[in-house]
Coordinates of N, CA and C in Angstrom, one line a residue:
X28 N 0.9 -1.2 0.0 CA 0.0 0.0 0.0 C 0.9 1.2 0.0
X29 N 1.1 1.8 -1.2 CA 2.1 2.9 -1.3 C 1.5 4.3 -1.3
X30 N 2.3 5.2 -0.8 CA 1.9 6.7 -0.9 C 3.2 7.4 -1.1
X31 N 3.1 8.7 -1.4 CA 4.3 9.6 -1.5 C 4.2 10.7 -0.6
X32 N 5.4 11.0 0.1 CA 5.5 12.2 0.9 C 6.3 13.2 0.2
X33 N 6.0 14.5 0.2 CA 6.7 15.5 -0.4 C 7.3 16.4 0.7
X34 N 8.6 16.7 0.6 CA 9.2 17.5 1.6 C 10.5 18.2 1.1
X35 N 10.9 19.2 1.8 CA 12.2 19.9 1.4 C 13.2 18.9 1.9
X36 N 14.2 18.5 1.1 CA 15.1 17.5 1.4 C 15.9 17.8 2.7
X37 N 16.1 16.8 3.5 CA 16.8 17.0 4.7 C 15.9 17.4 5.9
X38 N 14.7 17.9 5.5 CA 13.8 18.4 6.6 C 13.0 17.2 7.1
X39 N 12.4 17.5 8.3 CA 11.6 16.5 8.9 C 10.1 16.8 8.7
X40 N 9.8 18.0 8.1 CA 8.4 18.4 7.9 C 7.9 17.8 6.6
X41 N 6.8 17.1 6.6 CA 6.2 16.6 5.4 C 5.2 17.7 5.0
X42 N 5.5 18.2 3.7 CA 4.7 19.3 3.2 C 3.4 18.9 2.6
X43 N 3.4 17.6 2.1 CA 2.2 17.1 1.6 C 2.3 15.6 1.5
X44 N 1.2 14.9 1.4 CA 1.2 13.4 1.3 C 0.1 13.0 0.4
X45 N 0.3 12.1 -0.5 CA -0.7 11.6 -1.5 C -1.6 10.6 -0.8
X46 N -2.7 10.3 -1.5 CA -3.5 9.2 -1.0 C -2.8 7.9 -1.2
X47 N -3.2 6.9 -0.5 CA -2.6 5.6 -0.6 C -3.2 4.8 -1.7
X48 N -2.3 4.1 -2.5 CA -2.8 3.2 -3.6 C -2.6 1.8 -3.0
X49 N -3.7 1.1 -2.9 CA -3.6 -0.3 -2.3 C -3.4 -1.4 -3.3
X50 N -2.7 -2.4 -3.0 CA -2.5 -3.6 -3.7 C -2.1 -3.4 -5.2
X51 N -1.1 -2.6 -5.4 CA -0.6 -2.3 -6.8 C 0.9 -2.3 -6.8
X52 N 1.4 -3.0 -7.8 CA 2.9 -3.0 -8.0 C 3.3 -1.8 -8.8
X53 N 2.4 -1.1 -9.5 CA 2.6 0.0 -10.3 C 1.6 1.1 -10.0
X54 N 1.8 1.7 -8.8 CA 0.8 2.7 -8.3 C 1.0 4.0 -9.2
X55 N -0.1 4.7 -9.4 CA -0.1 6.0 -10.1 C -0.9 6.9 -9.2
X56 N -0.3 8.1 -9.0 CA -1.0 9.2 -8.2 C -1.3 10.3 -9.2
X57 N -2.6 10.7 -9.3 CA -3.0 11.9 -10.0 C -3.1 12.9 -8.9
X58 N -2.0 13.7 -8.7 CA -1.9 14.5 -7.5 C -1.4 15.9 -7.8
X59 N -2.2 16.9 -7.4 CA -1.7 18.3 -7.6 C -1.3 18.8 -6.3
X60 N -0.2 19.6 -6.3 CA 0.4 20.2 -5.1 C 0.6 21.7 -5.3
X61 N 0.1 22.5 -4.5 CA 0.4 23.9 -4.6 C 1.2 24.3 -3.4
X62 N 2.4 25.0 -3.7 CA 3.3 25.5 -2.7 C 3.4 27.0 -2.9
X63 N 3.1 27.7 -1.9 CA 3.3 29.2 -1.9 C 4.6 29.5 -1.3
X64 N 5.5 30.2 -2.0 CA 6.8 30.5 -1.6 C 7.2 31.9 -2.0
X65 N 7.6 32.7 -1.0 CA 8.0 34.0 -1.4 C 9.3 33.9 -2.2
X66 N 9.5 34.9 -3.1 CA 10.6 34.9 -4.0 C 12.0 34.9 -3.2
X67 N 12.0 35.5 -2.0 CA 13.2 35.6 -1.3 C 13.4 34.4 -0.3
X68 N 12.4 33.5 -0.4 CA 12.5 32.3 0.6 C 13.7 31.5 0.3
X69 N 14.4 31.1 1.4 CA 15.5 30.2 1.3 C 15.1 28.8 0.9
X70 N 13.9 28.5 1.1 CA 13.4 27.1 0.7 C 13.4 26.9 -0.8
X71 N 13.3 28.0 -1.6 CA 13.3 27.8 -3.0 C 14.6 27.3 -3.5
X72 N 15.7 27.4 -2.8 CA 17.0 26.9 -3.2 C 17.3 25.6 -2.7
X73 N 16.4 25.0 -1.8 CA 16.7 23.7 -1.2 C 16.1 22.6 -2.2
X74 N 16.7 21.4 -2.1 CA 16.2 20.3 -2.9 C 14.8 19.9 -2.4
X75 N 14.0 19.5 -3.4 CA 12.7 19.0 -3.1 C 12.7 17.5 -3.2
X76 N 12.2 16.8 -2.3 CA 12.3 15.3 -2.2 C 10.9 14.6 -2.2
X77 N 10.8 13.6 -2.9 CA 9.6 12.7 -3.0 C 10.0 11.4 -2.4
X78 N 9.4 11.0 -1.3 CA 9.7 9.7 -0.7 C 8.5 8.7 -1.0
X79 N 8.8 7.7 -1.6 CA 7.7 6.6 -1.9 C 7.7 5.7 -0.6
X80 N 6.6 5.6 0.0 CA 6.5 4.9 1.2 C 5.5 3.7 1.1
X81 N 5.8 2.7 1.9 CA 4.9 1.5 2.0 C 4.2 1.6 3.3
X82 N 2.9 1.6 3.3 CA 2.1 1.6 4.6 C 2.0 0.3 5.2
X83 N 2.4 0.1 6.4 CA 2.4 -1.1 7.2 C 1.5 -0.9 8.4
X84 N 0.6 -1.8 8.6 CA -0.3 -1.7 9.8 C 0.4 -2.2 11.0
X85 N 1.2 -3.2 11.0 CA 1.8 -3.8 12.2 C 3.2 -3.2 12.6
X86 N 3.8 -2.3 11.7 CA 5.0 -1.7 12.0 C 5.1 -0.4 11.3
X87 N 6.3 0.3 11.5 CA 6.4 1.7 11.0 C 6.4 1.6 9.5
X88 N 5.9 2.6 8.8 CA 5.9 2.7 7.4 C 7.4 2.7 6.9
X89 N 7.6 2.0 5.7 CA 8.9 1.8 5.2 C 9.1 2.7 3.9
X90 N 10.3 3.3 3.8 CA 10.6 4.1 2.6 C 11.1 3.1 1.6
X91 N 10.5 3.1 0.4 CA 10.8 2.1 -0.7 C 11.4 2.8 -1.9
X92 N 11.5 4.1 -1.9 CA 12.1 4.8 -3.1 C 12.1 6.3 -2.8
X93 N 12.9 7.0 -3.7 CA 13.0 8.4 -3.6 C 13.2 9.0 -5.0
X94 N 12.8 10.2 -5.1 CA 13.0 11.0 -6.3 C 13.1 12.4 -5.9
X95 N 13.7 13.3 -6.7 CA 13.8 14.7 -6.3 C 14.2 15.6 -7.4
X96 N 14.2 16.9 -7.0 CA 14.7 18.0 -7.8 C 15.8 18.7 -7.1
X97 N 16.8 19.2 -7.7 CA 17.9 19.8 -7.0 C 17.5 21.1 -6.3
X98 N 16.5 21.8 -6.9 CA 16.0 23.0 -6.2 C 14.5 23.1 -6.3
X99 N 13.9 23.4 -5.2 CA 12.4 23.4 -5.2 C 11.9 24.4 -6.3
X100 N 12.5 25.5 -6.5 CA 12.1 26.5 -7.5 C 12.1 25.9 -8.9
X101 N 13.0 24.9 -9.2 CA 13.0 24.3 -10.5 C 11.8 23.4 -10.7
X102 N 11.2 22.8 -9.7 CA 10.1 21.9 -9.8 C 8.8 22.7 -9.9
X103 N 8.8 24.0 -9.6 CA 7.6 24.7 -9.6 C 7.5 25.5 -10.9
X104 N 6.3 25.4 -11.6 CA 6.1 26.1 -12.8 C 4.7 26.7 -12.7
X105 N 4.6 28.0 -12.6 CA 3.3 28.7 -12.5 C 2.4 28.1 -11.4
X106 N 3.0 27.8 -10.3 CA 2.3 27.3 -9.2 C 2.0 25.8 -9.2
X107 N 2.5 25.1 -10.2 CA 2.2 23.7 -10.3 C 3.5 22.9 -10.2
X108 N 3.5 21.8 -9.6 CA 4.7 21.0 -9.4 C 4.8 20.1 -10.6
X109 N 6.0 20.0 -11.2 CA 6.2 19.1 -12.3 C 7.4 18.3 -12.0
X110 N 7.1 17.0 -12.1 CA 8.2 16.0 -11.9 C 7.9 14.7 -12.6

């Protein structure tokens, strides 16, 4: 049962989380994320990280993959996240 967490790399704060896709070896998320960021925000220069997680009922959720963008501002285009 997979889902994706979106966070600024290295941070502990999860900025968003997708819905869970159950019983699929090839999950697909149709997911829009809006991030409001001031132009002078230091966060726009930080890496953006996508953590693919496996939901487990009996134990802690497990990270099963990652993807990212070197700078959060590179992933944002007219208020939409593209990856």
